[in-house]
XYZ file of C-alpha atoms in Angstrom:
764
model
C 0.000 0.000 0.000
C 1.465 3.321 -1.010
C 1.847 6.051 1.552
C 0.150 9.376 1.013
C 1.948 12.690 1.255
C 1.062 15.034 4.105
C -1.502 17.779 4.435
C -0.089 21.301 4.257
C 0.287 21.337 8.038
C 3.632 20.740 9.713
C 2.611 21.049 13.344
C 1.261 17.530 13.749
C 3.005 14.353 14.814
C 1.162 12.556 12.011
C 2.679 14.643 9.243
C 6.020 13.968 7.585
C 7.706 17.381 7.594
C 11.016 18.117 5.938
C 13.684 19.067 8.442
C 11.724 17.995 11.496
C 13.898 16.652 14.285
C 13.010 14.016 16.833
C 13.234 16.670 19.539
C 10.415 18.582 17.825
C 8.373 15.432 17.521
C 8.669 14.662 21.240
C 7.424 18.140 22.102
C 4.403 17.586 19.866
C 3.713 14.253 21.508
C 3.623 15.923 24.905
C 1.106 18.448 23.589
C -1.105 15.681 22.196
C -1.098 13.876 25.543
C -2.241 16.912 27.511
C -4.359 15.768 30.504
C -4.718 12.221 29.128
C -1.991 10.426 31.118
C -2.876 8.167 34.046
C -0.632 6.418 36.527
C -1.914 3.373 38.376
C -0.136 0.477 40.155
C -2.505 -2.162 38.765
C -2.071 -1.020 35.174
C -1.386 -4.508 33.805
C -4.496 -6.124 35.294
C -6.629 -3.561 33.450
C -5.646 -4.894 30.050
C -5.647 -8.659 30.539
C -6.515 -11.191 33.254
C -3.840 -12.343 35.647
C -2.476 -15.872 35.287
C -1.105 -17.437 38.506
C 0.973 -19.907 36.501
C 2.794 -17.127 34.683
C 3.453 -15.356 37.960
C 4.800 -18.535 39.529
C 7.322 -19.036 36.713
C 8.916 -15.616 37.053
C 12.601 -15.988 38.083
C 13.120 -14.997 41.710
C 14.921 -11.839 42.706
C 17.130 -13.743 45.104
C 18.371 -16.268 42.565
C 22.023 -16.166 41.543
C 21.298 -15.668 37.841
C 18.809 -12.875 38.479
C 21.160 -11.013 40.797
C 23.944 -11.280 38.248
C 21.771 -9.777 35.513
C 20.502 -7.001 37.770
C 24.041 -6.180 38.894
C 25.080 -5.793 35.256
C 22.636 -2.867 34.985
C 24.716 -0.916 37.511
C 27.002 1.200 35.333
C 30.169 2.937 36.465
C 30.427 6.713 36.345
C 32.058 6.909 32.922
C 29.423 4.630 31.342
C 26.562 6.648 32.799
C 28.072 9.886 31.507
C 28.794 8.665 27.987
C 25.417 7.425 26.743
C 22.586 5.045 27.373
C 24.033 2.495 24.928
C 25.988 0.777 27.691
C 22.661 -0.384 29.148
C 21.359 -2.031 25.983
C 23.080 -5.401 26.304
C 22.448 -5.986 30.051
C 18.824 -4.823 29.750
C 18.307 -7.082 26.736
C 19.699 -10.050 28.656
C 17.390 -9.351 31.609
C 14.238 -9.013 29.498
C 14.877 -12.228 27.576
C 15.761 -14.039 30.793
C 12.427 -13.065 32.381
C 10.360 -13.939 29.304
C 12.121 -17.178 28.503
C 12.545 -18.506 32.045
C 10.853 -21.917 32.164
C 8.755 -20.810 29.148
C 10.321 -22.528 26.141
C 7.140 -21.918 24.124
C 7.252 -18.121 24.503
C 7.152 -16.450 21.081
C 8.272 -12.985 22.159
C 12.002 -12.304 22.128
C 13.819 -9.014 22.600
C 16.592 -7.856 20.307
C 18.883 -4.897 19.810
C 17.948 -2.776 16.844
C 20.097 -0.280 14.959
C 17.833 0.500 11.998
C 14.818 2.687 11.401
C 11.616 0.671 11.719
C 9.883 0.167 8.376
C 6.749 2.243 7.879
C 6.869 6.000 8.453
C 4.102 6.437 10.973
C 6.155 8.628 13.260
C 5.939 11.945 11.445
C 9.682 12.302 11.006
C 10.209 8.956 9.288
C 13.131 8.023 11.508
C 11.945 6.091 14.569
C 14.394 3.571 15.982
C 13.486 1.928 19.303
C 16.529 0.865 21.291
C 15.197 -2.660 21.828
C 12.363 -4.481 20.095
C 10.109 -7.211 21.406
C 9.201 -9.249 18.320
C 8.203 -12.748 17.409
C 11.241 -15.006 17.535
C 11.006 -15.752 13.822
C 11.647 -12.088 13.048
C 15.025 -11.968 14.730
C 16.986 -12.541 11.534
C 15.077 -9.958 9.479
C 17.028 -6.986 8.176
C 14.049 -4.674 8.538
C 11.250 -5.020 11.065
C 7.927 -3.441 10.073
C 5.829 -1.783 12.779
C 3.262 -4.526 12.361
C 5.768 -6.987 13.859
C 6.919 -4.799 16.741
C 5.034 -6.143 19.761
C 6.881 -4.236 22.479
C 9.231 -1.260 22.072
C 11.883 -0.287 24.625
C 13.430 3.152 25.102
C 16.481 3.858 27.276
C 16.994 7.489 28.289
C 18.199 9.437 31.295
C 15.674 12.283 31.022
C 12.243 11.066 32.153
C 9.981 13.394 30.094
C 12.023 12.829 26.935
C 12.097 9.092 27.525
C 8.359 8.810 28.038
C 7.566 11.078 25.103
C 9.864 9.098 22.821
C 8.342 5.824 24.028
C 4.908 7.212 23.155
C 5.977 7.818 19.550
C 6.654 4.095 19.309
C 3.353 3.306 20.993
C 1.448 5.444 18.488
C 3.099 3.740 15.516
C 2.287 0.318 16.972
C -1.329 1.382 17.478
C -1.713 2.520 13.895
C -0.338 -0.515 12.121
C -3.049 -3.030 12.747
C -5.355 -0.554 14.459
C -4.899 -2.057 17.905
C -6.724 -0.667 20.881
C -3.618 -0.671 23.041
C 0.129 -0.948 22.566
C 2.944 -1.474 25.052
C 6.229 0.330 25.578
C 8.925 0.018 28.229
C 10.907 3.030 29.419
C 14.173 2.401 31.300
C 16.189 5.117 33.063
C 19.803 3.925 33.149
C 20.904 6.625 35.594
C 18.305 5.956 38.295
C 17.978 2.278 37.258
C 14.214 2.319 37.248
C 11.699 1.054 34.712
C 8.160 2.016 33.800
C 5.555 0.250 31.623
C 3.274 2.243 29.375
C 0.000 1.280 27.687
C -1.140 3.696 24.986
C -4.833 3.473 24.133
C -7.381 5.498 22.189
C -8.779 6.744 25.512
C -5.598 7.823 27.282
C -2.143 6.628 28.276
C -1.806 4.396 31.334
C 1.581 4.218 33.011
C 2.844 2.021 35.788
C 4.590 3.624 38.762
C 8.365 3.761 38.721
C 9.774 0.322 39.588
C 13.313 0.274 40.984
C 14.049 -3.231 39.811
C 17.738 -3.299 40.798
C 17.364 -2.387 44.468
C 13.769 -3.274 45.355
C 12.810 -6.958 45.306
C 9.089 -6.229 45.302
C 9.433 -3.813 42.375
C 11.409 -6.403 40.453
C 8.777 -9.081 41.109
C 5.909 -6.848 39.938
C 7.771 -5.802 36.806
C 8.863 -9.336 35.909
C 5.355 -10.718 36.384
C 3.870 -7.859 34.342
C 6.339 -8.413 31.508
C 5.525 -12.129 31.398
C 1.792 -11.349 31.257
C 2.293 -8.727 28.539
C 4.209 -11.126 26.313
C 1.662 -13.887 26.815
C -1.269 -11.553 26.064
C 0.506 -10.118 23.022
C 0.932 -13.590 21.598
C -2.823 -14.084 21.929
C -3.493 -10.930 19.845
C -5.586 -9.366 22.563
C -5.194 -5.885 21.194
C -5.880 -6.534 17.495
C -8.894 -5.609 15.384
C -10.922 -8.836 14.994
C -12.146 -7.839 11.503
C -8.636 -7.760 10.010
C -6.318 -10.424 8.628
C -2.724 -9.501 7.757
C -0.564 -11.130 5.135
C 3.167 -11.650 5.493
C 3.889 -8.281 3.841
C 1.889 -6.321 6.397
C -0.957 -5.790 3.927
C -4.411 -6.617 5.188
C -8.019 -7.297 4.346
C -11.276 -6.667 6.163
C -13.529 -9.637 6.837
C -16.961 -8.212 7.657
C -20.062 -10.357 8.272
C -22.680 -9.424 5.714
C -20.106 -7.991 3.300
C -17.431 -10.651 3.047
C -13.709 -10.093 2.478
C -12.314 -6.831 1.125
C -8.609 -6.369 0.550
C -7.189 -2.893 1.025
C -5.894 -1.537 -2.283
C -4.882 1.925 -1.147
C -5.077 4.243 1.808
C -6.891 7.379 0.662
C -6.230 9.511 3.730
C -5.403 9.266 7.393
C -4.812 11.268 10.513
C -3.225 9.760 13.581
C -2.347 10.675 17.141
C -0.822 8.789 20.014
C -4.255 8.755 21.658
C -7.667 10.040 20.738
C -9.242 9.978 17.373
C -7.407 8.084 14.661
C -9.012 7.908 11.229
C -7.981 5.921 8.164
C -9.865 5.823 4.871
C -9.192 2.909 2.537
C -10.200 1.785 -0.914
C -10.862 -1.962 -0.725
C -11.747 -4.492 -3.408
C -13.798 -7.683 -3.217
C -12.992 -11.265 -4.123
C -10.034 -12.312 -1.982
C -9.375 -15.950 -1.287
C -7.373 -17.451 1.553
C -4.462 -18.179 -0.771
C -4.507 -14.608 -2.066
C -4.255 -13.168 1.442
C -1.007 -15.008 2.148
C 0.868 -14.364 -1.099
C 4.603 -14.118 -0.761
C 6.731 -11.057 -1.305
C 7.674 -12.065 -4.852
C 4.140 -12.681 -6.116
C 3.025 -10.421 -8.957
C -0.284 -8.549 -8.754
C -3.074 -9.434 -11.127
C -3.811 -7.323 -14.213
C -6.888 -5.919 -12.489
C -4.874 -4.913 -9.441
C -2.219 -3.275 -11.605
C -4.807 -1.288 -13.539
C -6.538 -0.138 -10.380
C -3.315 0.912 -8.690
C -2.196 2.806 -11.783
C -5.462 4.746 -11.747
C -4.939 5.606 -8.094
C -1.236 6.325 -8.320
C -1.571 10.086 -7.889
C -0.498 11.066 -4.356
C -3.431 12.083 -2.202
C -3.048 14.714 0.531
C -3.293 13.261 3.994
C -5.861 14.831 6.285
C -4.921 15.373 9.920
C -6.618 16.681 12.989
C -5.429 19.826 14.685
C -5.267 18.927 18.347
C -4.808 22.369 19.890
C -2.943 25.642 19.290
C 0.341 26.538 20.924
C -1.359 27.882 24.044
C -2.990 24.978 25.836
C -6.500 25.196 27.125
C -7.134 23.951 30.616
C -9.268 20.900 31.096
C -11.925 23.014 32.751
C -12.033 25.358 29.765
C -12.331 22.562 27.208
C -14.848 20.375 28.948
C -18.010 22.513 28.931
C -17.563 23.541 25.310
C -17.028 19.963 24.233
C -20.160 18.950 26.096
C -22.208 21.667 24.422
C -20.972 20.628 20.970
C -21.899 17.009 21.635
C -25.310 17.807 23.063
C -26.137 20.050 20.135
C -25.338 17.275 17.680
C -27.195 14.361 19.227
C -29.128 12.378 16.582
C -32.824 11.716 16.502
C -34.146 8.880 18.658
C -34.845 5.616 16.858
C -38.593 6.261 16.979
C -38.111 9.305 14.755
C -36.010 7.581 12.098
C -37.974 7.161 8.899
C -39.612 3.737 8.314
C -37.787 3.551 4.973
C -34.412 3.749 6.668
C -35.351 1.237 9.373
C -36.704 -1.257 6.872
C -33.569 -1.023 4.740
C -31.395 -2.508 7.483
C -30.498 -6.112 6.874
C -31.404 -8.762 9.419
C -29.459 -11.405 7.544
C -28.002 -14.274 9.598
C -24.666 -13.208 8.150
C -24.598 -10.174 10.412
C -23.391 -10.450 13.959
C -25.822 -11.002 16.789
C -28.274 -8.292 17.834
C -27.707 -5.599 15.215
C -29.242 -2.321 16.342
C -30.455 0.726 14.430
C -28.002 3.565 14.123
C -29.824 5.772 16.580
C -30.347 3.263 19.354
C -28.396 3.819 22.522
C -26.014 1.465 24.252
C -23.727 1.965 27.154
C -20.042 2.416 26.398
C -18.965 -0.771 28.158
C -21.309 -2.963 26.108
C -20.143 -1.370 22.858
C -16.588 -2.276 23.829
C -17.386 -5.926 24.487
C -19.702 -6.898 21.607
C -19.087 -6.253 17.900
C -22.151 -5.337 15.871
C -22.535 -5.015 12.113
C -25.392 -3.375 10.225
C -25.446 -3.771 6.445
C -27.854 -1.762 4.309
C -29.178 -3.908 1.467
C -26.995 -3.268 -1.595
C -28.720 -2.879 -4.953
C -26.024 -4.977 -6.591
C -22.830 -6.796 -5.609
C -20.201 -4.330 -4.503
C -16.853 -4.944 -6.253
C -15.231 -2.137 -4.256
C -15.878 -0.117 -1.110
C -14.455 2.840 0.697
C -13.919 1.872 4.322
C -13.586 4.556 6.960
C -11.930 3.202 10.082
C -12.163 5.598 13.029
C -12.085 5.845 16.800
C -15.013 8.096 17.625
C -15.710 9.797 20.929
C -18.596 7.965 22.588
C -20.958 10.938 22.844
C -20.675 11.484 19.085
C -20.701 7.857 17.956
C -24.009 7.989 16.060
C -23.571 11.400 14.437
C -22.117 10.361 11.089
C -24.520 7.478 10.534
C -27.483 9.654 11.576
C -26.442 12.218 8.958
C -25.788 9.637 6.243
C -29.163 7.994 6.789
C -30.760 11.301 5.755
C -28.528 12.354 2.846
C -27.079 9.079 1.493
C -26.941 8.957 -2.308
C -28.127 12.526 -2.880
C -26.339 15.006 -5.134
C -22.789 15.619 -3.942
C -23.160 13.126 -1.079
C -21.762 9.606 -0.643
C -23.910 6.484 -0.502
C -23.835 4.444 2.696
C -23.420 0.650 2.514
C -23.281 -0.154 6.235
C -21.337 0.254 9.445
C -19.872 -1.766 12.285
C -18.856 -1.323 15.895
C -15.606 -3.155 16.614
C -15.248 -4.673 20.075
C -11.888 -5.477 21.619
C -11.568 -7.991 24.478
C -10.913 -6.333 27.798
C -11.491 -2.743 26.710
C -14.645 -2.528 28.814
C -12.514 -2.841 31.956
C -11.456 0.761 31.462
C -14.916 1.822 32.586
C -13.512 2.187 36.104
C -12.051 5.489 34.936
C -15.522 6.732 34.006
C -16.656 6.498 37.628
C -15.225 9.540 39.333
C -16.384 8.270 42.700
C -14.368 5.072 42.495
C -11.070 6.819 43.042
C -9.831 10.384 43.033
C -8.538 11.445 39.604
C -5.764 13.307 41.400
C -4.376 9.963 42.558
C -3.992 8.926 38.918
C -1.790 11.862 37.995
C 1.642 10.811 36.710
C 4.266 11.856 39.241
C 7.202 12.181 36.839
C 5.685 13.827 33.790
C 4.149 17.152 34.767
C 4.668 18.521 31.240
C 1.593 16.728 29.919
C -0.858 18.413 32.273
C -2.401 21.759 31.427
C -1.944 23.138 34.940
C -0.364 22.188 38.246
C -3.799 21.279 39.598
C -5.364 19.512 36.608
C -6.177 15.799 36.789
C -6.213 13.034 34.155
C -9.233 12.933 31.868
C -10.601 9.680 30.455
C -11.949 10.080 26.913
C -14.218 7.125 26.048
C -14.083 6.260 22.349
C -15.621 3.543 20.213
C -14.016 1.794 17.261
C -16.283 2.278 14.255
C -16.119 1.120 10.617
C -18.285 2.839 8.006
C -18.664 1.411 4.498
C -19.297 3.735 1.541
C -20.447 2.607 -1.885
C -19.169 5.851 -3.406
C -15.535 5.628 -4.500
C -13.570 8.834 -4.063
C -10.071 9.864 -5.091
C -7.924 12.968 -4.693
C -9.205 16.247 -6.075
C -5.762 16.580 -7.642
C -6.961 14.216 -10.370
C -9.291 16.925 -11.691
C -7.252 19.959 -10.601
C -5.909 20.649 -14.130
C -9.363 20.658 -15.693
C -10.814 24.162 -15.118
C -14.415 23.147 -15.812
C -14.132 20.190 -13.438
C -12.755 22.414 -10.669
C -15.608 24.880 -11.106
C -18.173 22.065 -11.116
C -16.552 20.625 -7.980
C -17.299 23.900 -6.178
C -20.913 23.614 -7.274
C -21.044 20.010 -6.069
C -19.785 21.065 -2.637
C -22.279 23.923 -2.405
C -25.232 21.635 -3.161
C -24.000 18.913 -0.783
C -23.669 21.408 2.065
C -27.114 22.817 1.246
C -28.615 19.326 1.370
C -26.850 18.840 4.704
C -28.388 22.113 5.923
C -31.876 20.920 4.935
C -31.207 17.779 6.997
C -30.460 20.100 9.918
C -26.644 19.971 10.069
C -23.440 21.890 9.465
C -20.332 19.970 8.375
C -17.607 21.818 10.395
C -14.634 19.854 9.041
C -14.121 20.830 5.397
C -10.668 19.608 4.303
C -8.792 17.922 1.458
C -9.690 14.466 2.748
C -13.369 15.364 3.141
C -13.974 16.606 -0.395
C -13.103 13.940 -2.944
C -13.353 13.573 -6.703
C -15.381 10.805 -8.310
C -13.477 8.214 -10.325
C -15.435 9.485 -13.323
C -17.961 12.334 -13.571
C -21.490 11.209 -12.778
C -24.284 12.118 -15.178
C -27.654 12.776 -13.555
C -31.042 12.517 -15.233
C -32.646 15.960 -15.089
C -35.938 14.307 -14.208
C -34.390 12.908 -11.042
C -32.867 16.283 -10.220
C -36.068 18.316 -10.534
C -37.935 15.771 -8.418
C -35.368 15.951 -5.609
C -36.528 17.493 -2.348
C -33.562 19.869 -2.243
C -34.309 21.132 -5.772
C -37.986 21.668 -4.985
C -37.124 23.548 -1.785
C -36.468 26.804 -3.706
C -37.716 27.957 -7.115
C -34.410 29.669 -7.860
C -32.768 26.289 -8.601
C -34.632 26.359 -11.911
C -32.108 28.938 -13.139
C -29.215 26.526 -12.648
C -30.650 23.107 -13.474
C -28.292 22.538 -16.405
C -25.398 22.694 -13.947
C -26.724 19.671 -12.101
C -26.434 17.223 -14.985
C -22.759 16.555 -14.164
C -21.191 15.852 -10.773
C -17.415 15.721 -10.318
C -16.941 15.699 -6.536
C -18.678 14.904 -3.269
C -18.463 15.844 0.401
C -17.909 13.161 3.040
C -16.909 12.606 6.691
C -19.743 13.984 8.805
C -18.669 12.991 12.310
C -17.988 16.609 13.295
C -21.465 17.700 12.176
C -23.732 19.643 14.532
C -27.301 20.898 14.381
C -27.166 24.288 12.701
C -30.080 25.760 14.654
C -29.126 24.485 18.116
C -28.292 26.794 21.007
C -24.588 26.082 21.075
C -21.496 27.978 22.076
C -18.472 26.948 20.057
C -15.124 26.641 21.797
C -12.502 28.845 20.155
C -10.026 25.959 19.805
C -12.219 23.306 18.206
C -10.420 20.541 16.362
C -10.278 21.041 12.615
C -7.891 21.280 9.690
C -6.152 24.601 10.132
C -5.249 25.211 6.488
C -8.870 25.128 5.325
C -10.622 26.977 8.118
C -12.534 30.127 7.267
C -11.082 33.513 8.151
C -13.681 33.905 10.887
C -12.776 30.607 12.560
C -9.052 31.328 12.252
C -9.619 34.704 13.865
C -11.535 33.135 16.753
C -8.790 30.545 17.176
C -6.002 33.120 17.043
C -7.556 35.362 19.685
C -9.280 32.574 21.674
C -12.698 34.149 21.145
C -15.712 31.826 21.509
C -18.002 31.774 18.507
C -20.085 29.475 16.347
C -19.496 27.618 13.114
C -21.883 28.545 10.327
C -22.657 27.472 6.779
C -20.727 30.598 5.724
C -17.608 29.003 7.254
C -18.168 25.630 5.572
C -18.633 27.253 2.160
C -15.532 29.407 2.539
C -13.620 26.293 3.568
C -14.500 24.723 0.200
C -12.796 27.657 -1.536
C -9.567 27.053 0.347
C -9.637 23.297 -0.344
C -9.987 23.734 -4.115
C -7.571 26.674 -4.183
C -4.922 24.618 -2.405
C -5.476 21.524 -4.560
C -5.096 23.482 -7.818
C -1.852 25.019 -6.559
C -0.569 21.656 -5.367
C -1.333 19.972 -8.681
C 0.741 22.618 -10.523
C 3.515 22.786 -7.923
C 6.271 22.547 -10.519
C 5.078 25.543 -12.578
C 3.902 28.114 -10.043
C 4.543 31.815 -10.412
C 6.275 33.712 -7.622
C 2.896 34.898 -6.317
C 1.434 31.391 -6.438
C 4.379 30.026 -4.490
C 3.506 32.531 -1.766
C -0.113 31.413 -1.920
C 0.894 27.758 -1.484
C 3.354 28.530 1.296
C 0.607 30.324 3.228
C -1.191 26.984 3.662
C 1.867 25.503 5.368
C 2.130 28.059 8.173
C 1.964 26.548 11.652
C 0.328 29.429 13.476
C -3.347 30.341 12.871
C -2.635 34.059 13.306
C 0.052 34.009 10.614
C -2.231 32.026 8.303
C -5.101 34.466 8.789
C -3.351 37.422 7.103
C -2.732 35.836 3.683
C -6.298 34.520 3.544
C -7.761 37.935 4.302
C -5.583 39.459 1.577
C -6.714 36.844 -0.946
C -10.367 37.495 -0.177
C -9.996 41.143 -1.151
C -7.600 40.621 -4.090
C -9.027 42.397 -7.177
C -9.451 40.515 -10.483
C -6.600 42.475 -12.081
C -4.142 40.317 -10.125
C -4.849 37.433 -12.505
C -1.789 38.325 -14.577
C 0.403 37.352 -11.605
C -0.676 33.725 -11.897
C 0.225 30.731 -14.031
C -1.538 27.751 -12.453
C -4.558 29.793 -11.341
C -5.070 31.655 -14.613
C -7.391 29.088 -16.266
C -9.649 29.058 -13.191
C -9.293 32.742 -12.251
C -12.859 33.478 -13.446
C -13.935 31.289 -10.514
C -11.619 32.553 -7.779
C -12.263 36.282 -7.946
C -16.009 35.612 -7.920
C -15.786 33.192 -4.990
C -13.672 35.641 -2.992
C -16.264 38.355 -3.555
C -19.128 36.074 -2.491
C -17.281 34.958 0.647
C -16.495 38.559 1.627
C -20.094 39.673 1.103
C -21.462 36.704 3.057
C -19.095 37.481 5.924
C -20.300 41.089 6.083
C -23.933 40.000 6.086
C -23.251 37.492 8.855
C -21.553 40.214 10.903
C -24.624 42.413 10.468
C -26.837 39.528 11.576
C -24.747 38.995 14.697
C -24.975 42.674 15.552
C -28.753 42.481 15.257
C -29.006 39.166 17.136
C -26.055 39.067 19.571
C -25.012 35.768 21.156
C -25.603 34.977 24.778
C -29.203 33.876 24.489
C -31.077 31.401 22.278
C -32.139 32.714 18.892
C -35.841 33.281 18.436
C -37.743 31.455 15.662
C -37.736 34.697 13.674
C -33.961 35.046 14.059
C -33.405 31.429 12.998
C -35.548 32.006 9.923
C -33.529 35.143 9.160
C -30.313 33.114 9.458
C -31.629 30.359 7.201
C -32.560 32.942 4.554
C -29.019 34.331 4.779
C -27.595 30.837 4.328
C -29.847 30.089 1.354
C -29.136 33.411 -0.367
C -25.410 32.717 0.039
C -25.817 29.310 -1.610
C -27.346 30.972 -4.677
C -24.631 33.631 -4.697
C -22.080 30.813 -4.954
C -24.106 29.168 -7.737
C -24.104 32.495 -9.591
C -20.317 32.579 -9.301
C -20.034 29.029 -10.652
C -22.421 29.663 -13.542
C -20.697 32.884 -14.582
C -17.244 31.301 -14.310
C -18.270 28.389 -16.547
C -19.696 30.802 -19.120
C -16.495 32.877 -19.078
C -14.114 29.958 -19.575
C -16.379 28.614 -22.356
C -15.853 31.815 -24.348
C -12.161 32.205 -23.511
C -9.531 31.161 -26.086
C -8.656 27.506 -25.692
C -5.287 26.720 -24.138
C -4.505 23.070 -24.507
C -1.567 23.359 -22.130
C -3.914 24.310 -19.308
C -6.980 22.216 -20.062
C -7.153 18.466 -19.680
C -9.896 16.038 -20.646
C -12.789 15.641 -18.241
C -11.869 12.017 -17.685
C -8.469 12.111 -15.908
C -8.027 8.363 -16.473
C -8.401 8.529 -20.245
C -5.093 7.204 -21.557
C -5.541 9.139 -24.814
C -5.988 12.517 -23.134
């Protein structure tokens, strides 16, 4: 599977940034872990049951061999001063001694490692754990992929740096295979203490410091824990039960009700050491058992080769902005997050349309007790029982787009609730089904949901104050659920149509209609980005009869003036898990997660100055401008003018305040600046019109806010006024699209700038 290149954002641990050093990456990891780190003495028993037999076989502290190995960890002064490398060999010997003692069948073995681990999931592309715990058969391999790293070990004298570095390994191990927890060991060779770490999607759980050299009890607890970890790892406790990996690290999804789908390509992803991780894959049907275990030298089929050639264009990775440079306190974030969630809660099952409910399959192929999307279940039960719901396909599905995400519990049903209302409509994807993935033992974390069970302050890590937002803050447990969503609609990078001016202009129209349909369903998108607006494999032709009979078309007579535009669709909007009710009484936190490069000027301003506000349709529509603007520049990166290079560079700025200025300038740039552009010249009839519409809409929204200030719920009359403003803005954007298409149709043809509508046409 080919790796995608990064989004235009550098300030994320998920993005591969040129010139980034490991020191920078560790600082980012600490920021991502803010308030999410727990310390508890019974950390190991949380993740897997205790086995008395394993405990009994642990080599005793008092034994001659054990004492000899522990003594070898005591370095002289010169060794301690030089580097941590002097501890590698004695620590390796101790770990293998504990794991292999009276356990000849143990599969985990530790090894020294002096290479970069295969698979650049670290953001800098240069992670090298000091020791690796891998399956014994891997010991002779030249390169170890992250999929085969079961336990990573970091040796460092500085505690915060050591823990942060260990977490980079943990995050990479989580991502490859989409585990729900991964294990790292941090050893301090100066103080001769060790700490175990479990990274999960809900937080990081660390053991206390164990002084294994001088404290017999600490040694016994650590040795027993290590034996249990290795045993549980061999049983694949942490792995996604719907996946099967081949010997190359490639994988396929086996989903009841759908069958087997092999991943052909990753379309986008965003990853963090904890919290929400999202991967979007293109997967194809028809994989046999022999296919899934093909060797490294096997050649792909003709069909595979053709498909991969079509999808060979690099696709920008989409990442999640965790927080700005200035951290918010837990108290400041919590209430806003709660308001966002409450405002976006889906309809109860009783209010879901009978058509939607009847379309859900009750086939014996699905797992037990499938439930409608809007039913409720407690978090613990969702963690312990996988459920699959397949909507009846109209025909066999040769390919699917699979979105694999860890979703915060309070927002679990949002995306499905939205898709049930807009699936298959103009500019929207078509839903095929969804699944909740259970992982054995994850439900045991529910103890951290009960604040009365134990004081959160007692769970605060005593040697890593840098990850807490204040000296008094306490760890926060963030319950998330592993969710798969299956789309029938196949999407690819907008870059595939970025050199076709008409296709780019139509793509803007497609986004406008999709967001309008979403508004009619009651929602705002709130997360417009390169990974959330995709091009179709080929333009879709709509029957005008179907268009004029659509509810969205009939909602306003003005659509009659644009109906010819709706015959062709080039792009669609997806990923609705950040959606909220547009008319809810909701205060928006200033530092909401989103993709910085594509935020509207209003949202960037609020973020820069930490001013609470609300997302609006005006923001979503402006975000579409920035997505298409960026994609066109990126597609022509080798032939940009000096001005266009500045435009592109403005998307790569780390700070929201610095990014705000160039966007504001672009919005007020007069049409005469077109002569400064090369790549943008063919589509300039679109840009100067879109900038004017966005500026006008922003002024009208400001006037509305002056007339109806925030601080109290909007009246029905005010909501109607706002909806009229939204709708008028939609038609202003359609005017811009229509006029731009008419202008480029009468402009002199330039074959160097214009490509065929079908980007996969070999003759074009």
